[in-house]
Coordinates of N, CA, C and O in Angstrom, one line a residue:
X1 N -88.5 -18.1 -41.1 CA -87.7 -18.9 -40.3 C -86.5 -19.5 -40.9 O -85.4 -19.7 -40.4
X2 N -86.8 -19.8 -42.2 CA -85.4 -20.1 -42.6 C -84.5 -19.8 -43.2 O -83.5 -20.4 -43.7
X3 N -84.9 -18.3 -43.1 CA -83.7 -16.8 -43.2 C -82.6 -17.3 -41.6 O -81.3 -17.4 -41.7
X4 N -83.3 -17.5 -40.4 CA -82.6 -17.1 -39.6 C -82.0 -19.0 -39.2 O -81.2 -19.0 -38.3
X5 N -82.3 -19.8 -39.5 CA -81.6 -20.9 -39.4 C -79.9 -20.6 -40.3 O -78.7 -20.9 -40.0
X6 N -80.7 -20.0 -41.5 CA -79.4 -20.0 -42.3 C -78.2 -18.7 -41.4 O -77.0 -19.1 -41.2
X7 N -78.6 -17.7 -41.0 CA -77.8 -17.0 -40.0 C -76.9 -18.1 -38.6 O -75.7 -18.1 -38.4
X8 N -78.3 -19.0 -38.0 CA -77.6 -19.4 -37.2 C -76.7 -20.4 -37.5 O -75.8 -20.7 -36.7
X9 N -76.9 -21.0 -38.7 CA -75.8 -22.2 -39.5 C -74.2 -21.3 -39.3 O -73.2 -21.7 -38.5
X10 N -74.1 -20.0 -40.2 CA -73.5 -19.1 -40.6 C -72.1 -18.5 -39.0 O -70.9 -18.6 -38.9
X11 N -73.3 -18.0 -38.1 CA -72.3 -18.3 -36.9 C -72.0 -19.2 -36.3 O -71.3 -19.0 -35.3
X12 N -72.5 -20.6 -36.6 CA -72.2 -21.7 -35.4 C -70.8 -22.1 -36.7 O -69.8 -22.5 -36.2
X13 N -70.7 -22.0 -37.9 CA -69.5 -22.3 -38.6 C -68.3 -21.1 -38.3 O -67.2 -21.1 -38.6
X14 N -68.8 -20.2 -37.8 CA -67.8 -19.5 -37.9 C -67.0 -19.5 -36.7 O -65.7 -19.4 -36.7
X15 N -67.8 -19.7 -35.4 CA -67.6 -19.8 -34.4 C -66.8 -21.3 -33.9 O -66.3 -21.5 -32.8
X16 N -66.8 -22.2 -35.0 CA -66.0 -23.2 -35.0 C -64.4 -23.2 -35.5 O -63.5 -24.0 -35.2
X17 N -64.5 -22.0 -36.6 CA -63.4 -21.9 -37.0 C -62.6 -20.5 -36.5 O -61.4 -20.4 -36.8
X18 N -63.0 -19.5 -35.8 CA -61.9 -18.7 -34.7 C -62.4 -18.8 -33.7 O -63.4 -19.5 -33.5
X19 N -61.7 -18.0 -32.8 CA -61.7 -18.0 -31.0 C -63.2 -17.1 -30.9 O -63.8 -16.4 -31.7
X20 N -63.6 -17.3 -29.8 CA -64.5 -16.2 -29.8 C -64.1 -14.6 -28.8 O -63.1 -14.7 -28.0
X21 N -64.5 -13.8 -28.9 CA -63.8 -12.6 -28.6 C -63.8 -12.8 -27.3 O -62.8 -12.3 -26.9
X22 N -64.6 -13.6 -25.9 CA -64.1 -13.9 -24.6 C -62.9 -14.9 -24.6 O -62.3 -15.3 -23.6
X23 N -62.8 -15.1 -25.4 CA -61.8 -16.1 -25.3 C -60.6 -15.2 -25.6 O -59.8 -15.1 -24.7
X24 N -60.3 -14.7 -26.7 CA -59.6 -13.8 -27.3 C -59.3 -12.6 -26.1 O -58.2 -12.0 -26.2
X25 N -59.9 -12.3 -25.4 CA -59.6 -11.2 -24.2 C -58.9 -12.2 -23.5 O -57.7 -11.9 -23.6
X26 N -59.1 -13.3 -22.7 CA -58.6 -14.5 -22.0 C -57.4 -14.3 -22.0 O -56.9 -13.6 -21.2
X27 N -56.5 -15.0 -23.5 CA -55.4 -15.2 -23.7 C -54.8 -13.8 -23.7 O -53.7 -13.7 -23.2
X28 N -55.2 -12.7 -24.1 CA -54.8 -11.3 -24.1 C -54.5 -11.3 -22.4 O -53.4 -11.4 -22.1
X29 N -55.0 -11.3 -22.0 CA -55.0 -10.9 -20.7 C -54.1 -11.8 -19.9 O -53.4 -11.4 -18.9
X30 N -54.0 -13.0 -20.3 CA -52.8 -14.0 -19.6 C -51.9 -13.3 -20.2 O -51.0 -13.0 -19.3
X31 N -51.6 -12.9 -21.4 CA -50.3 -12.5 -22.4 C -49.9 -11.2 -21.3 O -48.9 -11.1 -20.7
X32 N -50.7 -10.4 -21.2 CA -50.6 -9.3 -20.0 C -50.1 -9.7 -19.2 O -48.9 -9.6 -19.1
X33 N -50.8 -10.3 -18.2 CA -50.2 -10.8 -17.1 C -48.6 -11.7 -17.0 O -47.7 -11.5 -16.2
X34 N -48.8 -12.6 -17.8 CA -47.2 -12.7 -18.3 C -46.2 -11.7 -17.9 O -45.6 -11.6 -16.9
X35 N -46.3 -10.9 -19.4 CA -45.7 -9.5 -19.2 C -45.6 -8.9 -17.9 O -44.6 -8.9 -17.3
X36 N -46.4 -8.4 -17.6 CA -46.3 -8.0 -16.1 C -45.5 -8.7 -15.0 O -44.9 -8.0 -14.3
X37 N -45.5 -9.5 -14.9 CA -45.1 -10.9 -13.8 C -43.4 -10.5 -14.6 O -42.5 -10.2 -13.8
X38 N -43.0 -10.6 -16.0 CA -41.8 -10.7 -16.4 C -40.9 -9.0 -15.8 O -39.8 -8.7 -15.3
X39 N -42.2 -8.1 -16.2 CA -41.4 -6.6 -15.8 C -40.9 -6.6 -14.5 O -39.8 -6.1 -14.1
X40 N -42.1 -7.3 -13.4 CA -41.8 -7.2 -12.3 C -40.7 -7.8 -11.9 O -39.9 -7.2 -11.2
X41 N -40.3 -9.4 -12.2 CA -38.6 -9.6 -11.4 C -37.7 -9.2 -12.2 O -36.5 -9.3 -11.9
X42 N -38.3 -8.4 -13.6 CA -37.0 -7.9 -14.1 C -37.1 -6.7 -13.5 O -36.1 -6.3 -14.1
X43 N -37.5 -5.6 -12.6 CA -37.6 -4.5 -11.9 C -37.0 -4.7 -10.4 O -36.8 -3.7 -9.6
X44 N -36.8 -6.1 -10.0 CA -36.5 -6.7 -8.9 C -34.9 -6.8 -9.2 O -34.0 -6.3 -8.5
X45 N -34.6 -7.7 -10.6 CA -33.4 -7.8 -10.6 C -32.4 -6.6 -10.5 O -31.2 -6.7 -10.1
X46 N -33.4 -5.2 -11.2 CA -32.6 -4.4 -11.6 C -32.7 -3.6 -10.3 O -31.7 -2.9 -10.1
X47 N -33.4 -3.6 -9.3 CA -33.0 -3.1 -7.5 C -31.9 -3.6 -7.3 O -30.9 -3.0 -7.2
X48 N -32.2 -5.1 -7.1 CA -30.6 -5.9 -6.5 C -29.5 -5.5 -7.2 O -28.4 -5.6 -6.6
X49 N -29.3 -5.0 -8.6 CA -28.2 -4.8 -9.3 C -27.6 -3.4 -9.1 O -26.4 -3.2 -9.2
X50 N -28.7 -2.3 -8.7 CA -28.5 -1.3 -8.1 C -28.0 -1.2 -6.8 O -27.3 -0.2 -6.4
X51 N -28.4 -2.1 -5.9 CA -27.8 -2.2 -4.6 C -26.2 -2.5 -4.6 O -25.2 -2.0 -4.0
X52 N -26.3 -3.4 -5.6 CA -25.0 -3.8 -6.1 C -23.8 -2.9 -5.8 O -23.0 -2.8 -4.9
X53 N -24.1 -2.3 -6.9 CA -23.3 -0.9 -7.5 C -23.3 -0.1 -6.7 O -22.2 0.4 -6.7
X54 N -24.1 0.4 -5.7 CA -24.3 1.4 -4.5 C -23.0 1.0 -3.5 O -22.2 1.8 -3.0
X55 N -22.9 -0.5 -3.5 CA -21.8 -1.0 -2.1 C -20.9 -1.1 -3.1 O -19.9 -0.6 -2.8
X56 N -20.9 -1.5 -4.1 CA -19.5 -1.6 -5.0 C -18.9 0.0 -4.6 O -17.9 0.3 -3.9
X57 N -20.0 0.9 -5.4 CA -19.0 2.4 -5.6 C -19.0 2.9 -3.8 O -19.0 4.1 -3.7
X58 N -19.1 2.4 -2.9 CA -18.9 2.6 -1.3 C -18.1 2.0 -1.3 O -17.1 2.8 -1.5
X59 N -17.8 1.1 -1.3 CA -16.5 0.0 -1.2 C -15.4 0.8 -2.0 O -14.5 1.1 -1.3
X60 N -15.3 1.3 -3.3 CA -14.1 1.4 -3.9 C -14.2 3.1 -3.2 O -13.1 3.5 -3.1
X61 N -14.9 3.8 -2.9 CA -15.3 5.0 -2.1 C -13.9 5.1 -0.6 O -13.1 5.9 -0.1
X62 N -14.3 3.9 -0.4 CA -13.7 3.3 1.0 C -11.7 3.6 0.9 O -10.8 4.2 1.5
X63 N -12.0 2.3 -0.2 CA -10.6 1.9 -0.5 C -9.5 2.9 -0.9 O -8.3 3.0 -0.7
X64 N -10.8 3.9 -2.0 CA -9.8 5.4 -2.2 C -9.2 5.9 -0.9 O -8.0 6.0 -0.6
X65 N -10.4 6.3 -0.1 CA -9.9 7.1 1.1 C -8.6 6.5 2.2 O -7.7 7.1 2.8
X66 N -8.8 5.3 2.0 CA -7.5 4.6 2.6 C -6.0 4.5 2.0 O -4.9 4.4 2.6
X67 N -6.3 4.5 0.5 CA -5.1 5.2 -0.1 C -4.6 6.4 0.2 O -3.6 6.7 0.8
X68 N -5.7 7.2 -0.4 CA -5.1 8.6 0.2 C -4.2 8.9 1.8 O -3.2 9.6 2.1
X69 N -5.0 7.8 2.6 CA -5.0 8.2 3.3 C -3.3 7.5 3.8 O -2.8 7.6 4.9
X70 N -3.0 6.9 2.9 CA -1.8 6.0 3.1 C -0.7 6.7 2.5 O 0.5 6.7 2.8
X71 N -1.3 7.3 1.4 CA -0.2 8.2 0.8 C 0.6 9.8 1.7 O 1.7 10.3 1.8
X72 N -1.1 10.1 2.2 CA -0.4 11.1 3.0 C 0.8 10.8 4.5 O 1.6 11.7 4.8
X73 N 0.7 9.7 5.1 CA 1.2 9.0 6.1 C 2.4 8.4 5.5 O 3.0 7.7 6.3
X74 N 3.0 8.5 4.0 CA 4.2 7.9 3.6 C 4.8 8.8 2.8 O 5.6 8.5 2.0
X75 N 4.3 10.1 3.1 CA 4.4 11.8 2.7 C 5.0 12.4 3.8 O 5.6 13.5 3.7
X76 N 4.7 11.7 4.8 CA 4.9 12.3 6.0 C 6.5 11.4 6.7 O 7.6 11.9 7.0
X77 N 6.2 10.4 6.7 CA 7.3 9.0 7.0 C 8.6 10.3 6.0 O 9.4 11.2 6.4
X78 N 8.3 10.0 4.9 CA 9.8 10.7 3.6 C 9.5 12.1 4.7 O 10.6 12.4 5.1
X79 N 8.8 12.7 5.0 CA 9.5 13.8 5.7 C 10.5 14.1 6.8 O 11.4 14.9 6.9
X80 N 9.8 13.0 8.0 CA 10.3 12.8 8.8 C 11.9 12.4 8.8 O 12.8 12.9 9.4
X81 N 11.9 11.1 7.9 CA 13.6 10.3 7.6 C 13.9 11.6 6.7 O 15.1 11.3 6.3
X82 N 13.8 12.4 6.4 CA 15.0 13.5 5.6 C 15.1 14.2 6.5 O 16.3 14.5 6.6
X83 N 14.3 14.7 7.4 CA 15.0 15.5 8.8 C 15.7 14.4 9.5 O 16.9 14.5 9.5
X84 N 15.2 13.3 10.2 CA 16.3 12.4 10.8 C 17.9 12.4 10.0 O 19.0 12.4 10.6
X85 N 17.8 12.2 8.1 CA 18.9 12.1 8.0 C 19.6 13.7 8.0 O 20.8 14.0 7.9
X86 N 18.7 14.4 8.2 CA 19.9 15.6 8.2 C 20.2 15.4 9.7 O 21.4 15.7 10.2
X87 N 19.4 15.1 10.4 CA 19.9 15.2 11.9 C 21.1 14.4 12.2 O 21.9 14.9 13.0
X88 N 21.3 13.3 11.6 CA 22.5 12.5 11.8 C 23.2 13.0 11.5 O 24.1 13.0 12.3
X89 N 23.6 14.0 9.8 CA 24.4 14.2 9.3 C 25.6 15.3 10.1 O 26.8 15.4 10.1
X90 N 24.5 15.9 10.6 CA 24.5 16.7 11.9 C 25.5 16.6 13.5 O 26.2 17.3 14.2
X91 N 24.7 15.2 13.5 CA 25.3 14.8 14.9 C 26.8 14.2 14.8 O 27.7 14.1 15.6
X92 N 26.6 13.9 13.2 CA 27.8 12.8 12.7 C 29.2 14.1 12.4 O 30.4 13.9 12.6
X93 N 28.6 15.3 12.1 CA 29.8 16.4 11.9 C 29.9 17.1 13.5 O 31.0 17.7 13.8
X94 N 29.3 17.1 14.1 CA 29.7 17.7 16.0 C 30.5 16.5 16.3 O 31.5 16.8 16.8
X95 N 30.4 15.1 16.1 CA 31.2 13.9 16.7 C 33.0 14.1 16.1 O 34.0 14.1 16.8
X96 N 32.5 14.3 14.5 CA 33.8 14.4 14.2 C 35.0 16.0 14.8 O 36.1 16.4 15.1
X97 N 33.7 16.4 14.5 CA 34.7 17.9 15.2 C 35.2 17.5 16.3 O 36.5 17.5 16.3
X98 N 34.4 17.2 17.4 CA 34.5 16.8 18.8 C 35.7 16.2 18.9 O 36.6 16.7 19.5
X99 N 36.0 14.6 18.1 CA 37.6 14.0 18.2 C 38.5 14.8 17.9 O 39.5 14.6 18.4
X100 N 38.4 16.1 16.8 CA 39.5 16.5 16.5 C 39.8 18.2 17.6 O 40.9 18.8 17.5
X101 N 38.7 18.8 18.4 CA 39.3 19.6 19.0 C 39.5 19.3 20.4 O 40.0 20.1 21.2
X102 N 38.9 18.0 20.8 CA 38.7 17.7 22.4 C 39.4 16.3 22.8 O 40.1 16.0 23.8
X103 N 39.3 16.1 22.3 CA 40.5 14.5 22.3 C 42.0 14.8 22.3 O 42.5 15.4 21.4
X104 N 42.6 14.4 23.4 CA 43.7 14.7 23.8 C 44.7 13.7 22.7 O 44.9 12.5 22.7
X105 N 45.1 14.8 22.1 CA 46.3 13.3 21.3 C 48.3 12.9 21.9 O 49.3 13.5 22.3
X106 N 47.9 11.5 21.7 CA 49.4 11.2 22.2 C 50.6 11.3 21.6 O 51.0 10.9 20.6
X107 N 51.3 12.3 22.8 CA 52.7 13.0 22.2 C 53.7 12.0 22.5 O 54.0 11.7 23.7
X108 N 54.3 11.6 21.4 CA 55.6 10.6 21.3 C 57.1 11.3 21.9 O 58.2 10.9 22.4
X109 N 56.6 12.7 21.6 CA 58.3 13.4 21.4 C 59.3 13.4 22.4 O 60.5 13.6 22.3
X110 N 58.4 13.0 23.8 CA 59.6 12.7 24.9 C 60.0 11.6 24.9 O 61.2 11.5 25.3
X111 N 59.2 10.2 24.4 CA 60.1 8.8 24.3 C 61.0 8.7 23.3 O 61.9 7.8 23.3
X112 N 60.8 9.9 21.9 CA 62.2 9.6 20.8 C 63.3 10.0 21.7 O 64.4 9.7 21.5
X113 N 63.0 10.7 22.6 CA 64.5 11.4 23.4 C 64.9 10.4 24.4 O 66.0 10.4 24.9
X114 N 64.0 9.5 24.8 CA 64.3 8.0 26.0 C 64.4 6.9 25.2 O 63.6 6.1 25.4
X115 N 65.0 6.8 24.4 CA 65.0 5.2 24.2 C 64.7 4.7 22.8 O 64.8 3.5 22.6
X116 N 64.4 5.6 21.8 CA 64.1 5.3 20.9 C 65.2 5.6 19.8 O 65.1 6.6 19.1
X117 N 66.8 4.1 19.8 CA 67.6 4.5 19.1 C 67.9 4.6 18.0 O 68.9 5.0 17.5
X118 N 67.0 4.3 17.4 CA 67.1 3.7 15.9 C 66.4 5.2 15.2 O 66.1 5.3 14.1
X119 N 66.3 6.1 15.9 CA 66.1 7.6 15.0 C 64.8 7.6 14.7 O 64.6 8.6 14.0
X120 N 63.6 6.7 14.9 CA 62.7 6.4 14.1 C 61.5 7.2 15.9 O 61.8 7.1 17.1
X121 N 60.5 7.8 15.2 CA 59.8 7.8 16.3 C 58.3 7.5 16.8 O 57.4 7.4 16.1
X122 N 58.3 7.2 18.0 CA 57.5 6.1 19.0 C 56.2 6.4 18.3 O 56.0 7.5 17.9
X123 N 55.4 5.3 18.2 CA 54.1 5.4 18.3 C 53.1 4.6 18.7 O 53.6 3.7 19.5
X124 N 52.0 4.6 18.6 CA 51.5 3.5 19.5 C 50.2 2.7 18.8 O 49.6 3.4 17.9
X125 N 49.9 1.6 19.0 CA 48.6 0.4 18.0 C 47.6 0.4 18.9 O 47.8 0.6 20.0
X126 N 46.5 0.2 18.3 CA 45.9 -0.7 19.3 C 45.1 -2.2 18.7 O 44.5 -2.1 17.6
X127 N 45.2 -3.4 19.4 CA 44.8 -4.5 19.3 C 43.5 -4.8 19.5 O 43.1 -4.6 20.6
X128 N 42.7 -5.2 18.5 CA 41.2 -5.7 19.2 C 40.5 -7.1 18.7 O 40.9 -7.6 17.6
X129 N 39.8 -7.5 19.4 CA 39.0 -8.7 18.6 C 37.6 -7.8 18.7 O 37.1 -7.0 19.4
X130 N 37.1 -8.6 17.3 CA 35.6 -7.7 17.5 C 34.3 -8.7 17.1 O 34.6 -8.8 15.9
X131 N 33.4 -9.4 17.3 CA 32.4 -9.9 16.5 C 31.1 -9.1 17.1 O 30.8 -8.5 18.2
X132 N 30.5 -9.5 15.7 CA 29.7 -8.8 15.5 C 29.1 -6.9 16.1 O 28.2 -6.5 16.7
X133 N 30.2 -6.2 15.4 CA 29.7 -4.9 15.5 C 29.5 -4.0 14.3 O 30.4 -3.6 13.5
X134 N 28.0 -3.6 14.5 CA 27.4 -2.8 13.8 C 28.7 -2.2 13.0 O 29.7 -2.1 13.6
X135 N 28.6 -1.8 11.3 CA 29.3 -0.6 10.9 C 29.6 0.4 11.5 O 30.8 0.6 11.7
X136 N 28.2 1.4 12.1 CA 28.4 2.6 12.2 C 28.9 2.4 13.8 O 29.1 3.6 14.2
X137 N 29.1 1.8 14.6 CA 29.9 1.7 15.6 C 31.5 1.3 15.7 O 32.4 1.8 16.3
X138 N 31.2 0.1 14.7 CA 33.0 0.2 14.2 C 33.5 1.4 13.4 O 34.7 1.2 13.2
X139 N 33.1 2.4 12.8 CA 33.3 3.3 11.9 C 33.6 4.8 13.2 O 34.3 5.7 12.8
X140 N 33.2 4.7 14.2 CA 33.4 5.4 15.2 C 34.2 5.2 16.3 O 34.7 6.1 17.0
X141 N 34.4 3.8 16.3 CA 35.6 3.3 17.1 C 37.0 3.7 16.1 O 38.1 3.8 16.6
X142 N 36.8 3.8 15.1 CA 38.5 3.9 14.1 C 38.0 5.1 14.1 O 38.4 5.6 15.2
X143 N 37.3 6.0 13.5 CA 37.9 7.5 13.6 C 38.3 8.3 15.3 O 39.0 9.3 15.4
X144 N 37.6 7.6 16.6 CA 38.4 8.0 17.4 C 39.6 8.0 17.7 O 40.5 8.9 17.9
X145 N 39.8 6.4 17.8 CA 41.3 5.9 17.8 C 42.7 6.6 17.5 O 43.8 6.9 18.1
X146 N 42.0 6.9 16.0 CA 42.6 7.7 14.7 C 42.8 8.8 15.4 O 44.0 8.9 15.7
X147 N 42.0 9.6 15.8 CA 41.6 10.9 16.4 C 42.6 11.2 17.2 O 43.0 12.3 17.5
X148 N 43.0 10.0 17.7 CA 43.6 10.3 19.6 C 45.3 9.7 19.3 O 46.0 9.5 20.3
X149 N 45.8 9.6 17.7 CA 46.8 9.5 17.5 C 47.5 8.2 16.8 O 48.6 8.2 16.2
X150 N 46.6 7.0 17.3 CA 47.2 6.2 17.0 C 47.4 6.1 15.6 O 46.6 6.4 14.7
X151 N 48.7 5.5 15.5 CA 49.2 5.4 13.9 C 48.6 4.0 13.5 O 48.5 3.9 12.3
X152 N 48.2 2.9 14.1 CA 47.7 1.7 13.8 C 46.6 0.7 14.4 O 46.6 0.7 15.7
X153 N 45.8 0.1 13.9 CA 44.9 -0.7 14.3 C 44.9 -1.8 13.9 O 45.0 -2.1 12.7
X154 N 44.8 -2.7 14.9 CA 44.7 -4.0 14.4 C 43.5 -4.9 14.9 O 43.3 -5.4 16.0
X155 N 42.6 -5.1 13.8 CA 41.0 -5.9 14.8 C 41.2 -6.8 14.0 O 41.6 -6.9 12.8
X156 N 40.7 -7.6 15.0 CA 40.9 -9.0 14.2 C 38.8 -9.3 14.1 O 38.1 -8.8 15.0
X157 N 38.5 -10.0 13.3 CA 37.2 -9.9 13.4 C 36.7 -11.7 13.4 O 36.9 -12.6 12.6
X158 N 36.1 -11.8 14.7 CA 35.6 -13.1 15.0 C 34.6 -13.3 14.1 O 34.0 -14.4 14.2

């Protein structure tokens, strides 16, 4: 009997000084669970961060196609305005032809023979007030004018 007293002295000291192996699974198993509990909202964060990126790269997906799609429609505009400007250029050379083969111009040569003694011969102005008109309307008002003989213009601009 006092073989096994000395055994039981032997584990009740030893058992005072480490954990015992239920115990030792315990904390293992919290330390697990830990772990686990940590993988899992870090497994959560990394869904939401993927969702993230899914609408981010949709979103910038989006934004491409509306470029493109802006570029082709300002691909189109530059084509358009180069045919409009040829079209003016166009309309702008039939106008001018137009004054110079259809426009009746005024012949002075029978008033140098009535009345015009000083040898010098007749011609004729015209007077205008103008506010506010566009260039290219005043630019069409003088080449007709022009067109139709008169040697002078006089606008006065309000």
């Amino acid at each position: 009997m006092a073989l096994l007293r000395c055994e039981d002295s032997q584990t009740s000291q030893s058992a005072a000084r480490s954990p015992s192996l239920t115990e030792m699974i315990a904390q293992l198993q919290a330390s697990i669970d830990e772990q686990v509990t940590y993988r899992e909202s870090l497994n959560s964060k990394l869904e939401g961060v993927l969702e993230d990126v899914k609408r981010a790269t949709n979103n910038v997906a989006k934004k491409y196609e509306c470029v493109n799609n802006a570029k082709l429609q300002v691909e189109a505009m530059k084509k358009d305005l180069q045919e409009e400007q040829s079209n003016l250029e166009c309309a702008r050379a039939k106008v001018g032809a137009a004054f110079k083969t259809r426009a009746p111009r005024l012949n002075f040569d029978s008033d140098q023979a009535n009345g015009c003694g000083n040898g010098q011969a007749a011609s004729a102005a015209i007077v205008s007030t103008l506010r506010g008109a566009p260039t290219p309307v005043l630019n069409t008002f003088i080449s007709y004018h022009l067109s139709l003989g008169f040697d002078r213009l006089y606008l006065y601009f309000d």
